[in-house]
PDB file of C-alpha atoms in Angstrom:
ATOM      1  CA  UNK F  12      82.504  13.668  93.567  1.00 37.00           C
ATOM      2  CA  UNK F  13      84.818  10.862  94.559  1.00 36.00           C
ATOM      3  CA  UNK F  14      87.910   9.243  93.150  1.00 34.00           C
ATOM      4  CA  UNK F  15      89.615   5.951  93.388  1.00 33.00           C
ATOM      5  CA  UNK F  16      93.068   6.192  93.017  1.00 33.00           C
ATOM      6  CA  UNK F  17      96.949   4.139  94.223  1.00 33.00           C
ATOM      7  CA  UNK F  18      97.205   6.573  96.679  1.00 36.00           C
ATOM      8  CA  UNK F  19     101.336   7.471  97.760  1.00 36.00           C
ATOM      9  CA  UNK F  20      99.679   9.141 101.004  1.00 41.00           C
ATOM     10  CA  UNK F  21      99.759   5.853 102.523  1.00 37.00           C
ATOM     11  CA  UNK F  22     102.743   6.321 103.621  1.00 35.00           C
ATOM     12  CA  UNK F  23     102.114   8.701 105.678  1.00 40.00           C
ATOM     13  CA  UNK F  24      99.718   6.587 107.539  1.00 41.00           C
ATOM     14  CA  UNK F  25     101.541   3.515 107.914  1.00 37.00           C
ATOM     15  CA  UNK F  26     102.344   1.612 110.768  1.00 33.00           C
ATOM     16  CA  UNK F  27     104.673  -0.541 112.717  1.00 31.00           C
ATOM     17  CA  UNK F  28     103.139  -4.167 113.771  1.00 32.00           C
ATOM     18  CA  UNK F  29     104.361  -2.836 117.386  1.00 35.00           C
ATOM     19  CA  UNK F  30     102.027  -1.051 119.655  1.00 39.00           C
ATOM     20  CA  UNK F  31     104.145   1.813 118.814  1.00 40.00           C
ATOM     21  CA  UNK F  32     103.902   4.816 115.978  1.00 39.00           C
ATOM     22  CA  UNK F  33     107.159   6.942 115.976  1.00 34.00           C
ATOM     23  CA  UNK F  34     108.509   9.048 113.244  1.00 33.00           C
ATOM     24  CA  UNK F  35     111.784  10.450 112.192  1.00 33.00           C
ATOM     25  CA  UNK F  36     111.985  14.311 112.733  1.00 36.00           C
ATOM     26  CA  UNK F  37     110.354  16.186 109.298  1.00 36.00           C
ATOM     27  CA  UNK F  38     111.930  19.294 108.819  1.00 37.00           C
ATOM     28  CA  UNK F  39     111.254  21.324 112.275  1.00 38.00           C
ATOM     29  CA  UNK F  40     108.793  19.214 113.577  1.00 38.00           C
ATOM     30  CA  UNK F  41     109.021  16.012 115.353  1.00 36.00           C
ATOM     31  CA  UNK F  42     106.097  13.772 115.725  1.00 42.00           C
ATOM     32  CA  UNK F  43     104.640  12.080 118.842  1.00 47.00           C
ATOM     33  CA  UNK F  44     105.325   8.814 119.809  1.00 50.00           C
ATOM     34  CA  UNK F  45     102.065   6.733 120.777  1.00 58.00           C
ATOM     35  CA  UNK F  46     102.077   3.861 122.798  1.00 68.00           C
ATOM     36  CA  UNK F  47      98.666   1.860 122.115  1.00 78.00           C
ATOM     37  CA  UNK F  48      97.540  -1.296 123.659  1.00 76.00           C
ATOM     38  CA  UNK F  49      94.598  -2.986 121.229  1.00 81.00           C
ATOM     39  CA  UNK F  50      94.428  -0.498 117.978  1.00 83.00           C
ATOM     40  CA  UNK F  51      95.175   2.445 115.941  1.00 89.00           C
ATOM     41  CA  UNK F  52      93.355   3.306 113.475  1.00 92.00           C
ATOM     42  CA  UNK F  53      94.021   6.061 110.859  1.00 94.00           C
ATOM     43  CA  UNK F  54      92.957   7.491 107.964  1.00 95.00           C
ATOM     44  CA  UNK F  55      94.480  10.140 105.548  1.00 95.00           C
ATOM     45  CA  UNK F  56      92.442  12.083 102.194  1.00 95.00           C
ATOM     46  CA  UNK F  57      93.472  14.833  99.900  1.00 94.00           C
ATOM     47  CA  UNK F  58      92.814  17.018  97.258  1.00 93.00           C
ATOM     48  CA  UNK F  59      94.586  18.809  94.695  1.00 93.00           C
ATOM     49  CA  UNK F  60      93.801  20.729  91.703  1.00 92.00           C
ATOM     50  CA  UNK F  61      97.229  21.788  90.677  1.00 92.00           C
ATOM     51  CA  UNK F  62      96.595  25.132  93.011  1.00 95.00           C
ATOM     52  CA  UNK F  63      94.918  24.438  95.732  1.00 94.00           C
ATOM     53  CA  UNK F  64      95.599  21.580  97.936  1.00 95.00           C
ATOM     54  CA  UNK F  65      93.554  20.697 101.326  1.00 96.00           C
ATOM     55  CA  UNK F  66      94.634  17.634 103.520  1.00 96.00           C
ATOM     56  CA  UNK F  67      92.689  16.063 106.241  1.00 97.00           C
ATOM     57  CA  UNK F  68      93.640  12.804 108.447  1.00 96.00           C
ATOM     58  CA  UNK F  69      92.443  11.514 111.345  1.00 95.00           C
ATOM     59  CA  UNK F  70      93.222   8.802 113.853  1.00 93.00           C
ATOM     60  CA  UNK F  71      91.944   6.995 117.028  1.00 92.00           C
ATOM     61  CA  UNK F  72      93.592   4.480 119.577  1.00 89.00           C
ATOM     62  CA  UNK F  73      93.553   2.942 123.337  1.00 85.00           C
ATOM     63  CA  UNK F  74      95.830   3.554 125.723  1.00 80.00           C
ATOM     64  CA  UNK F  75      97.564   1.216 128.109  1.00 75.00           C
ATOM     65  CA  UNK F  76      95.164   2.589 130.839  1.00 77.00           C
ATOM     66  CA  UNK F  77      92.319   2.221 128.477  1.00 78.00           C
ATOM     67  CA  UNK F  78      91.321   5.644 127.601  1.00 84.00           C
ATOM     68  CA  UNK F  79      90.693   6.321 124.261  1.00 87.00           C
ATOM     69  CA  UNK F  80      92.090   8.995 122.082  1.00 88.00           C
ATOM     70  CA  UNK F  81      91.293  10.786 118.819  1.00 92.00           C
ATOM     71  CA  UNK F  82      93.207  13.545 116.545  1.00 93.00           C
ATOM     72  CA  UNK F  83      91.908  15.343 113.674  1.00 96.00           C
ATOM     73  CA  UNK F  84      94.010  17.677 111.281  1.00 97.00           C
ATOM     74  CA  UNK F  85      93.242  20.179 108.472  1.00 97.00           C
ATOM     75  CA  UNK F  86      95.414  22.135 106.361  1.00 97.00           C
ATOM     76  CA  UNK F  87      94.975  24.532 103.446  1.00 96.00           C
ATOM     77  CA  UNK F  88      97.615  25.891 100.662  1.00 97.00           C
ATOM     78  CA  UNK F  89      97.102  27.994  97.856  1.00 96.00           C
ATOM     79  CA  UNK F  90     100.256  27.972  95.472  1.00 97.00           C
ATOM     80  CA  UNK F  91      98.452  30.736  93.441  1.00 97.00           C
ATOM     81  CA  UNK F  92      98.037  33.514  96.755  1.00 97.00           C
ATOM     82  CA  UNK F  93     100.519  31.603  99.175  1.00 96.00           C
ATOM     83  CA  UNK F  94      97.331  31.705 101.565  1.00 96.00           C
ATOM     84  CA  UNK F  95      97.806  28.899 103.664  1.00 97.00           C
ATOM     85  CA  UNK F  96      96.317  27.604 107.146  1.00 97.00           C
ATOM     86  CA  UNK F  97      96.281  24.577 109.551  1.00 97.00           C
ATOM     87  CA  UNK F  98      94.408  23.074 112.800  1.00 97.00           C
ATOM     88  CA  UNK F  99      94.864  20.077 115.075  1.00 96.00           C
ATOM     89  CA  UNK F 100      92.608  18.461 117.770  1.00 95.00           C
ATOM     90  CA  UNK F 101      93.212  16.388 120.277  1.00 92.00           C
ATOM     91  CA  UNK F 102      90.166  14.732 121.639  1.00 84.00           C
ATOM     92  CA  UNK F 103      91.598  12.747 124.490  1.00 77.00           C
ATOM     93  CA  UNK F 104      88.383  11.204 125.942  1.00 73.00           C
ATOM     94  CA  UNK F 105      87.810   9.897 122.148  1.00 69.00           C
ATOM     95  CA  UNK F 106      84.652   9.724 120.056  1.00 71.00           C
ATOM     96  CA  UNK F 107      83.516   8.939 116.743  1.00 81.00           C
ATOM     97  CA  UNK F 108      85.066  11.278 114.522  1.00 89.00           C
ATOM     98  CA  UNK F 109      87.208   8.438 112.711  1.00 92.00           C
ATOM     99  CA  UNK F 110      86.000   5.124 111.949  1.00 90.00           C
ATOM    100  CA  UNK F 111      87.375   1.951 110.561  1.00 91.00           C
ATOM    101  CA  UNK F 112      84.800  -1.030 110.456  1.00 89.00           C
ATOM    102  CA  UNK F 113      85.991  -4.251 109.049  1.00 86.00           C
ATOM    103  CA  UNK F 114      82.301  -5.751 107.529  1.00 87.00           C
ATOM    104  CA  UNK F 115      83.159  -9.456 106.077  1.00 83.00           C
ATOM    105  CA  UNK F 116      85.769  -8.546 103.713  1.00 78.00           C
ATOM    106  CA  UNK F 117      84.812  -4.647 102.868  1.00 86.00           C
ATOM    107  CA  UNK F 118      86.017  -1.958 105.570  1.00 92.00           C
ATOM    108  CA  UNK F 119      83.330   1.432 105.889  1.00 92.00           C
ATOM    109  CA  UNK F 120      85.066   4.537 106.780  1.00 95.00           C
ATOM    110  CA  UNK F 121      84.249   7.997 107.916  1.00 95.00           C
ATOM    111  CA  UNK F 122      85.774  10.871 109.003  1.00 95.00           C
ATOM    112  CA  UNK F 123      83.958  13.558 110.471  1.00 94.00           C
ATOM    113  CA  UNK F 124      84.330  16.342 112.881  1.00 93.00           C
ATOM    114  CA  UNK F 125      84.345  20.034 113.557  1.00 94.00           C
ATOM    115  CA  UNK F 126      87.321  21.562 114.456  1.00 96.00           C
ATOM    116  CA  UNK F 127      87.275  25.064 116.363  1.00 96.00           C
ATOM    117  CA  UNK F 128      90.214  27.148 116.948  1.00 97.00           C
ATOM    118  CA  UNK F 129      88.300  28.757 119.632  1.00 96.00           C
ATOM    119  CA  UNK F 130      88.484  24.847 121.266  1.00 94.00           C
ATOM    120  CA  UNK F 131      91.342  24.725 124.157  1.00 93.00           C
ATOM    121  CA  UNK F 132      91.810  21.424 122.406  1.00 93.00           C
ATOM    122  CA  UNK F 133      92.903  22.550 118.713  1.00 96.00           C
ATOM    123  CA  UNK F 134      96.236  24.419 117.966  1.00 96.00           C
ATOM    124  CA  UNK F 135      95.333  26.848 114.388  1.00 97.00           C
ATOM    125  CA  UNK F 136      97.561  28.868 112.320  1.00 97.00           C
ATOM    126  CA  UNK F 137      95.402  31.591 110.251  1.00 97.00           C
ATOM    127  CA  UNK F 138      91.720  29.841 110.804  1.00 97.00           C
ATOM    128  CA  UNK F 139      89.172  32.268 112.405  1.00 94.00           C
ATOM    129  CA  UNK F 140      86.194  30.145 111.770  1.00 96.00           C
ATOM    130  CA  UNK F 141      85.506  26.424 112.574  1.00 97.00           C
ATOM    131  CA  UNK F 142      86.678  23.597 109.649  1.00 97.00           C
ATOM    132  CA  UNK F 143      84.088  20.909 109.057  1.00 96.00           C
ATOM    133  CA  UNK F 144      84.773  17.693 107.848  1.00 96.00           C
ATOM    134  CA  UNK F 145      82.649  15.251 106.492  1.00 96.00           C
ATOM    135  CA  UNK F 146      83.703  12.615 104.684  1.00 96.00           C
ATOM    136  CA  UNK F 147      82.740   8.882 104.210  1.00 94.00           C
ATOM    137  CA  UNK F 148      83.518   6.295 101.996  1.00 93.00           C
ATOM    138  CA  UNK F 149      85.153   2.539 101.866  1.00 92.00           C
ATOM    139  CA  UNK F 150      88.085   0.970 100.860  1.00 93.00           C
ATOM    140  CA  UNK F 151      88.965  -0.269  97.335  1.00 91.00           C
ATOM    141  CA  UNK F 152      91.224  -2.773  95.818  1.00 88.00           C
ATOM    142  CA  UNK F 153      93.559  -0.670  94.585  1.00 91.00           C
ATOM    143  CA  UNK F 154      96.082  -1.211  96.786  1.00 91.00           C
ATOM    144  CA  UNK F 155      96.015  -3.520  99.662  1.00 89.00           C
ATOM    145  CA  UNK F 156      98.432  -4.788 101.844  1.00 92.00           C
ATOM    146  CA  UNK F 157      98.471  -6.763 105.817  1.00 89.00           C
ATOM    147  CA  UNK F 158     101.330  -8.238 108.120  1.00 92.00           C
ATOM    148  CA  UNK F 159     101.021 -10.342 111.319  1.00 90.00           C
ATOM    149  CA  UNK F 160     103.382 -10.864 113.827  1.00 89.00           C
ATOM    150  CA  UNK F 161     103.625 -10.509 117.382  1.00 85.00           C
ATOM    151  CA  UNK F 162     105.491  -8.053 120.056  1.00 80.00           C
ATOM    152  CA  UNK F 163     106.231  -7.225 123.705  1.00 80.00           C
ATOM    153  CA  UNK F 164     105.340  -3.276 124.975  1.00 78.00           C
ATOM    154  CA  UNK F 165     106.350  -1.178 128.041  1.00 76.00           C
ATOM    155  CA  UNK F 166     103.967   1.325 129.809  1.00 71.00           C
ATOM    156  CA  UNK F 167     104.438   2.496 133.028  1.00 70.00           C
ATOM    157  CA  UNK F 168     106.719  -0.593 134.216  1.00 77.00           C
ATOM    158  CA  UNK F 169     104.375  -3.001 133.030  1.00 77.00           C
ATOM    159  CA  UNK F 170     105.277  -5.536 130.127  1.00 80.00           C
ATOM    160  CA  UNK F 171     101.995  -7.029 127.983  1.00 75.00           C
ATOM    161  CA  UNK F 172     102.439  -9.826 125.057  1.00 84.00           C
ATOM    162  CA  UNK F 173     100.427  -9.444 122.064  1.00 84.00           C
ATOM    163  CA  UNK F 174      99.777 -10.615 118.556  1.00 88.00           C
ATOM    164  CA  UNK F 175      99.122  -8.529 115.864  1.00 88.00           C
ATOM    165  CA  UNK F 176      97.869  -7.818 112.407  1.00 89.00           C
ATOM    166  CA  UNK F 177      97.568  -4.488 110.313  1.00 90.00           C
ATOM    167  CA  UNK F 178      96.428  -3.676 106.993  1.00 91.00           C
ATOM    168  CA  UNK F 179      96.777  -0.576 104.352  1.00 93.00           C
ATOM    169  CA  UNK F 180      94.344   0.015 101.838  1.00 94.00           C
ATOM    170  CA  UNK F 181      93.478   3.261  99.233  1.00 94.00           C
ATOM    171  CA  UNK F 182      89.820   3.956  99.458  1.00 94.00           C
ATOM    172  CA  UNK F 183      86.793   5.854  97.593  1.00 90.00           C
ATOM    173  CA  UNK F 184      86.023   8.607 100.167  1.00 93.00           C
ATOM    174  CA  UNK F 185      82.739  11.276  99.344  1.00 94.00           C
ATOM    175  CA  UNK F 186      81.868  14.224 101.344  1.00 95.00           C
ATOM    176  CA  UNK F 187      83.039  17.871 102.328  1.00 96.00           C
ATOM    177  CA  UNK F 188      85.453  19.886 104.272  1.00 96.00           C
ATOM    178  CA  UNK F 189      83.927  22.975 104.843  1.00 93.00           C
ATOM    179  CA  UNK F 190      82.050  24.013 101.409  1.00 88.00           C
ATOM    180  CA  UNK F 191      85.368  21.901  99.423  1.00 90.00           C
ATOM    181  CA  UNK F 192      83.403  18.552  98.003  1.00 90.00           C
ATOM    182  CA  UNK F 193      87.054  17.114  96.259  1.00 80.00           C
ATOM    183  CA  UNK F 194      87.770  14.718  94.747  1.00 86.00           C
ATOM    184  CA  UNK F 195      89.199  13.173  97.531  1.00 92.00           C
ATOM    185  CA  UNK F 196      92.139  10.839  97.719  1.00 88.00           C
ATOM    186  CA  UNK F 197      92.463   8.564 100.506  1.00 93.00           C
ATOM    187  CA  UNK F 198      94.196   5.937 102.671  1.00 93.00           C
ATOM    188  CA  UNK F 199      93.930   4.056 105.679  1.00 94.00           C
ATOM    189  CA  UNK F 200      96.021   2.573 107.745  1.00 92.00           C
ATOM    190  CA  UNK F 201      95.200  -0.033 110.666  1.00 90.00           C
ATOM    191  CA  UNK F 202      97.194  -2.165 113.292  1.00 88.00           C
ATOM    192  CA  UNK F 203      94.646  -4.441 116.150  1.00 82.00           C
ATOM    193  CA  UNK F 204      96.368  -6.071 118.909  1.00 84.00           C
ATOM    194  CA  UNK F 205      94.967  -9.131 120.111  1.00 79.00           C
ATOM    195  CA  UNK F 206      95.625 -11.976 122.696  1.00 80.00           C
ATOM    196  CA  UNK F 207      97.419  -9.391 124.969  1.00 77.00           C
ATOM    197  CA  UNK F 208      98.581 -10.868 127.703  1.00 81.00           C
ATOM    198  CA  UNK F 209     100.084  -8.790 130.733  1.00 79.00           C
ATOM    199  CA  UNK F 210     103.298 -10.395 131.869  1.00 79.00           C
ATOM    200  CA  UNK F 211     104.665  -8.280 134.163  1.00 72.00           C
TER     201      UNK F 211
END
């Protein structure tokens, strides 16, 4: 089943035109600040039935050093039961578990990975058996929005000059997590770097 929807998630996935994602604490939990040099890609779906909801995102970016780095998160609540459960991975020699293709003016998405809580790499809350996610899909003209601009960035006492552009789109994503086929409403959020320029 899929769904095309205005989706309000994409706020959770937005991003500054600065090589730079930092968020304002949310409740207990503070969330990492990432320092990326050409792109960061992300990409957000959920679904909700008026019980159950299940959220998965995903995201993917370079490092100053170039190393590439990907994240995947899951998370389960039942408002019925109060059952609930969560994982994270952090992949940090990257892969293709989240991709955002620009083809002419369309964008193709997916989203897929396993995520183990037996995996050094994954933190889980209540999950005893691995969470697969499969999901696919491409972005819609529901909502659609891009910036440009350009920026200086820090890493490791070295100073690079870029220009930028980012975009944030709702999209028609298909698929499962686990045995869960949605409806699925998604985002994406992406910010590319180009004509960097080291200049110190």
């Amino acid at each position: 089943m899929k769904i095309r929807v205005l989706v309000t998630g994409l706020l959770s996935c937005t991003l500054m035109t600065a090589p730079l994602v930092q968020s304002a604490p949310n409740g207990d939990r503070v969330q990492q600040v990432i320092k990326y040099k050409s792109y960061y890609d992300s990409l957000w779906a959920s679904f909700y039935d008026g019980n159950v909801s299940l959220n998965v995102s995903g995201s993917v970016y370079d490092d100053f050093s170039g190393a590439v780095s990907t994240s995947l998160y899951a998370g389960y609540y039942n408002e019925t039961t109060g059952e609930s459960w969560s994982i994270s991975c952090h992949f940090p020699t990257g892969g293709n578990e989240v991709s955002i293709n620009q083809v002419n003016e369309d964008w193709v998405l997916g989203l897929k990975g396993t995520l183990d809580p037996a995996n050094e790499k994954c933190v889980a809350t209540n999950v005893a058996a691995p969470v697969v996610i499969d999901l696919s899909g491409q972005a819609t003209r529901d909502y659609r929005n891009s910036s440009t601009g350009h920026g200086k960035s820090m890493s490791l006492g070295e100073a690079w000059k870029y220009a930028n552009k980012s975009y944030q789109f709702s999209a028609d994503m298909t698929g499962t997590v686990n045995s869960m086929d949605g409806p699925w409403g998604s985002s994406v959020s992406t910010s590319r770097n180009y004509n960097i320029q080291k200049i110190k």
